Short mmCIF file of C-alpha atoms in Angstrom, two decimals:
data_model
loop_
_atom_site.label_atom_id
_atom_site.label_comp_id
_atom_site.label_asym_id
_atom_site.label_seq_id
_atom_site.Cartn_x
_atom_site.Cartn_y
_atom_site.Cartn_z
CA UNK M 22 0.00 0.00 0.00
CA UNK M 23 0.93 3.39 -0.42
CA UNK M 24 0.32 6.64 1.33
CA UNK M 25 1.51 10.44 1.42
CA UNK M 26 2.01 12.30 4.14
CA UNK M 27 1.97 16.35 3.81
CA UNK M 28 2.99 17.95 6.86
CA UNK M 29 1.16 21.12 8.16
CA UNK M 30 -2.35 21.92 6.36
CA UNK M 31 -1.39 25.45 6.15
CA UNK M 32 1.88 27.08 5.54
CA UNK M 33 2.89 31.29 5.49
CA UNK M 34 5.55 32.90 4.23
CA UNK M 35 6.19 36.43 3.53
CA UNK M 36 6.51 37.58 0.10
CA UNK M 37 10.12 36.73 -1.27
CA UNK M 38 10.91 34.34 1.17
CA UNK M 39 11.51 30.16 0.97
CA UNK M 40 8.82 27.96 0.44
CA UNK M 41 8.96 24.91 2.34
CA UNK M 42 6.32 22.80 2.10
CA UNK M 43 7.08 18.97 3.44
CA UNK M 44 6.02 15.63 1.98
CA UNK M 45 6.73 11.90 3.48
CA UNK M 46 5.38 8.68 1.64
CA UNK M 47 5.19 5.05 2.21
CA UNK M 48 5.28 2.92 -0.67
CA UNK M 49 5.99 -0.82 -1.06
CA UNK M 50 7.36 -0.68 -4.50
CA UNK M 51 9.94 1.59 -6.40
CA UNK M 52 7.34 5.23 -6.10
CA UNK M 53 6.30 8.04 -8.58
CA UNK M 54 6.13 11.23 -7.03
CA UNK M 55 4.08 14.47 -8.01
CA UNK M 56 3.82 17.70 -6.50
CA UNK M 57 0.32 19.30 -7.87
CA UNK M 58 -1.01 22.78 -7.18
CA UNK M 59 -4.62 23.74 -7.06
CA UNK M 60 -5.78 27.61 -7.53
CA UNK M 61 -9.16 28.47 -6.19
CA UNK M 62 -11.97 27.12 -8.70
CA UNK M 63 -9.56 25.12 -11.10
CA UNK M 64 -8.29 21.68 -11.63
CA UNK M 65 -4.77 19.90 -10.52
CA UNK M 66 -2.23 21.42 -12.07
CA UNK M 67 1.40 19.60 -11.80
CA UNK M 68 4.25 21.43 -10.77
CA UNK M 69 6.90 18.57 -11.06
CA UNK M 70 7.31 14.67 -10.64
CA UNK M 71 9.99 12.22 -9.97
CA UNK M 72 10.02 8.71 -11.65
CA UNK M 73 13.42 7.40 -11.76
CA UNK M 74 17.51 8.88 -12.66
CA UNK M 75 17.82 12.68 -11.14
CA UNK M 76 16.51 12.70 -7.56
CA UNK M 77 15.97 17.02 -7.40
CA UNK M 78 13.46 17.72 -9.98
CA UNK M 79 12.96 20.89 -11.44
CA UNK M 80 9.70 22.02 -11.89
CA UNK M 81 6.95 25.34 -13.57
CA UNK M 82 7.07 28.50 -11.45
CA UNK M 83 10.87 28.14 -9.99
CA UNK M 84 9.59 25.28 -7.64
CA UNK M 85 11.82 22.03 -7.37
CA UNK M 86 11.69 18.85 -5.09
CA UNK M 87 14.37 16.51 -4.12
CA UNK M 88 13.78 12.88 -3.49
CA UNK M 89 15.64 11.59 -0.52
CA UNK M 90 14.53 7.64 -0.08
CA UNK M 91 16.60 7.52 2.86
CA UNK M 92 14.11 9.86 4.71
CA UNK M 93 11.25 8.71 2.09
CA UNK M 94 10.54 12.44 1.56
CA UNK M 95 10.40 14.42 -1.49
CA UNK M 96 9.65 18.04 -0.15
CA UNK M 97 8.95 21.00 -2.08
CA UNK M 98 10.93 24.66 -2.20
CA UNK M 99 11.13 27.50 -4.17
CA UNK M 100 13.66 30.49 -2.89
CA UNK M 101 11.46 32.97 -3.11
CA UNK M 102 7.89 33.35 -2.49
CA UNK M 103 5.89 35.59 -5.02
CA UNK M 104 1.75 36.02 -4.02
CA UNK M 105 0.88 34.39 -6.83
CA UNK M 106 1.94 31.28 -5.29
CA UNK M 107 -0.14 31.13 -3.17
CA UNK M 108 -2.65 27.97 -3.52
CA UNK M 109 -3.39 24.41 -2.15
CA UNK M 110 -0.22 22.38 -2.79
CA UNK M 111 -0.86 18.18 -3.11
CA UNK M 112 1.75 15.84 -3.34
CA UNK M 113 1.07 12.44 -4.70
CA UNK M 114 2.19 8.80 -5.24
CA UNK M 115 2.16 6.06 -7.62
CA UNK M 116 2.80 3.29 -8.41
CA UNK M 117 3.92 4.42 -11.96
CA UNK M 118 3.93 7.80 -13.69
CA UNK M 119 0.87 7.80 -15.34
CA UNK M 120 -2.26 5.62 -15.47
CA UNK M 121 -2.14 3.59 -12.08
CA UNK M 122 -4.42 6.21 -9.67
CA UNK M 123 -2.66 8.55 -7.60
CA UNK M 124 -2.62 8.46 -3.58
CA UNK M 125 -2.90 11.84 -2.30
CA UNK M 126 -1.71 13.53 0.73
CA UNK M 127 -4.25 15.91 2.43
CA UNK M 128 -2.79 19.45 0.90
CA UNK M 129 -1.09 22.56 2.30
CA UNK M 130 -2.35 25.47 2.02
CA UNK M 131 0.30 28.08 1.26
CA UNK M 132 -0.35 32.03 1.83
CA UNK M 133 2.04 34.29 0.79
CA UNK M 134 2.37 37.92 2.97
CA UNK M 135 3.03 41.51 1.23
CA UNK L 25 -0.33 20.21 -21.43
CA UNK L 26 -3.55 18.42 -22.54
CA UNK L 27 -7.39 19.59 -21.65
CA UNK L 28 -9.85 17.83 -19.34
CA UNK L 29 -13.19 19.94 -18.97
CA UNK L 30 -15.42 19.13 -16.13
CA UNK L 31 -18.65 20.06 -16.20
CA UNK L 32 -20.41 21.18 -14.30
CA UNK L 33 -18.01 23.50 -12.09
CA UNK L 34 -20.62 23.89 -9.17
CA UNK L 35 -24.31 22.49 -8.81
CA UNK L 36 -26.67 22.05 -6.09
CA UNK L 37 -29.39 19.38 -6.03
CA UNK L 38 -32.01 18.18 -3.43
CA UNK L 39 -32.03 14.91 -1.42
CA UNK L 40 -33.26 12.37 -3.65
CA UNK L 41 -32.51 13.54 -7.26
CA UNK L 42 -29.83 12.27 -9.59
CA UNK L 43 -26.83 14.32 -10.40
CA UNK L 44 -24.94 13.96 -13.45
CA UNK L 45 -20.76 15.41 -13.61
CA UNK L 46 -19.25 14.78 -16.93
CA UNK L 47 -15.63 14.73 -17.59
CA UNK L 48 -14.24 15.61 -21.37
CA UNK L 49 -10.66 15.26 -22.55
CA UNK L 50 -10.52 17.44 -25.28
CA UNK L 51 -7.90 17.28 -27.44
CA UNK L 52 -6.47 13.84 -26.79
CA UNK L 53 -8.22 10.04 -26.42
CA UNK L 54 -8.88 8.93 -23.39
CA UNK L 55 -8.24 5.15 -22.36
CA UNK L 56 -8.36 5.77 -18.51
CA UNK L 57 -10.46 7.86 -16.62
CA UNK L 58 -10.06 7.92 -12.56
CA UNK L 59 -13.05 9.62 -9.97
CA UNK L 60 -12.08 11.45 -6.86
CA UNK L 61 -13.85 12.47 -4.10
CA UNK L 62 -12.20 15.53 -1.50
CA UNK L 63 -14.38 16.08 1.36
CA UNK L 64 -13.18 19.42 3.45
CA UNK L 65 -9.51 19.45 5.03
CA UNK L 66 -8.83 15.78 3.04
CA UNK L 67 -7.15 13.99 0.96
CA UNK L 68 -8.68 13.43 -2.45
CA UNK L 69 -9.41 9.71 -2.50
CA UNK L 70 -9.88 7.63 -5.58
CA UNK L 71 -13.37 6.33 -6.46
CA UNK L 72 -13.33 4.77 -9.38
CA UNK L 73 -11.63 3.67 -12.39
CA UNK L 74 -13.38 3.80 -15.85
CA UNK L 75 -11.62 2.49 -19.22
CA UNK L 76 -13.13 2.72 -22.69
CA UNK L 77 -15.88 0.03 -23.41
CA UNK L 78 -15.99 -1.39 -20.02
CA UNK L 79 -17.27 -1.15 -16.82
CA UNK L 80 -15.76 0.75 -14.07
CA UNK L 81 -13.78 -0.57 -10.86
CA UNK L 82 -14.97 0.66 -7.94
CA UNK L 83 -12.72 1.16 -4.79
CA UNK L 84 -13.57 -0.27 -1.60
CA UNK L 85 -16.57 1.30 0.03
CA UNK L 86 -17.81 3.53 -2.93
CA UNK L 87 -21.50 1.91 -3.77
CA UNK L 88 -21.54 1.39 -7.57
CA UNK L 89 -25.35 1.21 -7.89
CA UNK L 90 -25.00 4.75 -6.05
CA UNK L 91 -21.84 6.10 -7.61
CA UNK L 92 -22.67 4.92 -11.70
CA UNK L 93 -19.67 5.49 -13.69
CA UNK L 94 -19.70 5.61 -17.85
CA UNK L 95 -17.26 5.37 -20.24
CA UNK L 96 -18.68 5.27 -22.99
CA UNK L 97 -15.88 7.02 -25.43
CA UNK L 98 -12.68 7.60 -25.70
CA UNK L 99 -13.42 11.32 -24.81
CA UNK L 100 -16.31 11.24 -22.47
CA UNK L 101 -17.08 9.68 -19.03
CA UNK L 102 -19.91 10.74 -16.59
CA UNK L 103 -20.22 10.24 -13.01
CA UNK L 104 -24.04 10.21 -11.85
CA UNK L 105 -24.78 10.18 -8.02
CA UNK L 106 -28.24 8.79 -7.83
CA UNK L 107 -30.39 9.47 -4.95
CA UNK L 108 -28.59 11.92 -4.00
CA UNK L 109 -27.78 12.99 0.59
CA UNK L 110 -26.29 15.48 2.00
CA UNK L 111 -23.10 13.42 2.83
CA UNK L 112 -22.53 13.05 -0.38
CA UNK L 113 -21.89 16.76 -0.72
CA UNK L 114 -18.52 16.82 -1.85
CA UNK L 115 -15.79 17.98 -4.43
CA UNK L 116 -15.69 15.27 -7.28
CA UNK L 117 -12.52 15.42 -9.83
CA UNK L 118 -12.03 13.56 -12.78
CA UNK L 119 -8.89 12.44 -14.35
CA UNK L 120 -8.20 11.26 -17.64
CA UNK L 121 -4.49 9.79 -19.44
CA UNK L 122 -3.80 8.00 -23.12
CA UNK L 123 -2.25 4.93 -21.72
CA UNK L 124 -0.24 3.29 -19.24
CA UNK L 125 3.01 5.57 -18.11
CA UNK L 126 1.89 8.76 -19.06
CA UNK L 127 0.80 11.78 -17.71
CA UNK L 128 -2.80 11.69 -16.52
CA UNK L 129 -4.65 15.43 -16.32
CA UNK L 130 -7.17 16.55 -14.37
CA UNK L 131 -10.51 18.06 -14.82
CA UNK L 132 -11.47 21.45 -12.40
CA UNK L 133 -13.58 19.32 -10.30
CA UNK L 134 -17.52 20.03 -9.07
CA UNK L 135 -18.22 21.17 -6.44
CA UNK L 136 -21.59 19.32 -5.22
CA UNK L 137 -23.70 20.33 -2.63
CA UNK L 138 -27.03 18.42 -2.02
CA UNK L 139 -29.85 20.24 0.93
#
């Protein structure tokens, strides 16, 4: 079984600061990882994924993730916070990169401060 | 990236009526379509799974005769809620991929709320 664990439900920064946002799974088998973002009223939108080489990803918007299977975590950062980033943030498993379902963590909520 | 329209975006509905959400990927064929439910503060949690032509796996605890998923073409599957309760108010995304290994993209979701 697999499962995704996103840690704090709501995360602030100030405007041009780091974004931290932290992400633990358990998976059985070799995992896919995904890092979506959701904007109020829209659909999933993904920001990066890992499936195999490379383990820090660069994703859209300056955002990148590095996964560490020592500490099974593959958290998300971007140096420098701009307000448009703020938005739910999901990050995912699977089992492959594609059509096997995803297993989603619970979200964090980022806000961004002028 | 590809399009997956959802439709509709919002809709209420009393207890007892039927609710139809359809999920369209637009510029691509569709071989795999997956249902997810978010209730407030949680995870999204996977459904269903529809594929072309057949019928739809259902995930542990999701009623099918309740929950009736259809696939019917490569570029359209619905999701009706029959009878409809308020615990079944909810935020229901679709997503749809082209085959096995690739990207799957989602659908804005609907946000349903039955009174």
């Amino acid at each position: 079984a697999q499962s995704v664990t996103q840690l704090g439900s709501h995360v602030s920064v100030s405007e041009g600061a780091l974004v931290l946002l932290r992400c633990n799974y358990s998976s059985s088998v070799p995992p896919y990882l995904f890092w979506y973002v959701q904007y109020p009223n829209q659909g999933l939108q993904l920001l990066l994924k890992y499936t195999t080489g490379a383990t820090l990803v660069k994703g859209i918007n300056g955002f990148e993730a590095e996964f560490k299977k020592s500490e099974t975590s593959f958290h998300l950062t971007k140096p420098s916070a701009h307000m448009s980033d703020a938005a739910e943030y999901f990050c995912a498993v699977s089992k492959n990169s594609g059509n096997t379902p995803l297993v989603f963590g619970k979200g964090t909520r980022l806000s961004v401060i002028a | 990236g590809a399009v997956v329209s959802q439709h509709p975006s919002w809709v209420i509905c009393k207890s007892g009526t039927s609710v139809k959400i359809e999920c369209r990927s637009l510029d691509f064929q569709a071989t795999t379509m997956f249902w997810y439910r978010q209730f407030p503060k949680q995870s999204l949690m996977l459904m269903a799974t529809s594929n072309e032509g057949s019928k739809a796996t259902y995930e542990q605890g999701v009623e099918k005769d309740k929950f009736l998923i259809n696939h019917a073409s490569l570029t359209l599957s619905t999701l009706t809620v029959t009878s409809a309760h308020p615990e079944d108010s909810s935020f229901y995304i679709c997503s749809a991929t082209v085959s096995l290994n690739t990207e799957a993209f989602f659908g804005q979701g609907t946000r349903l709320t039955v009174v």
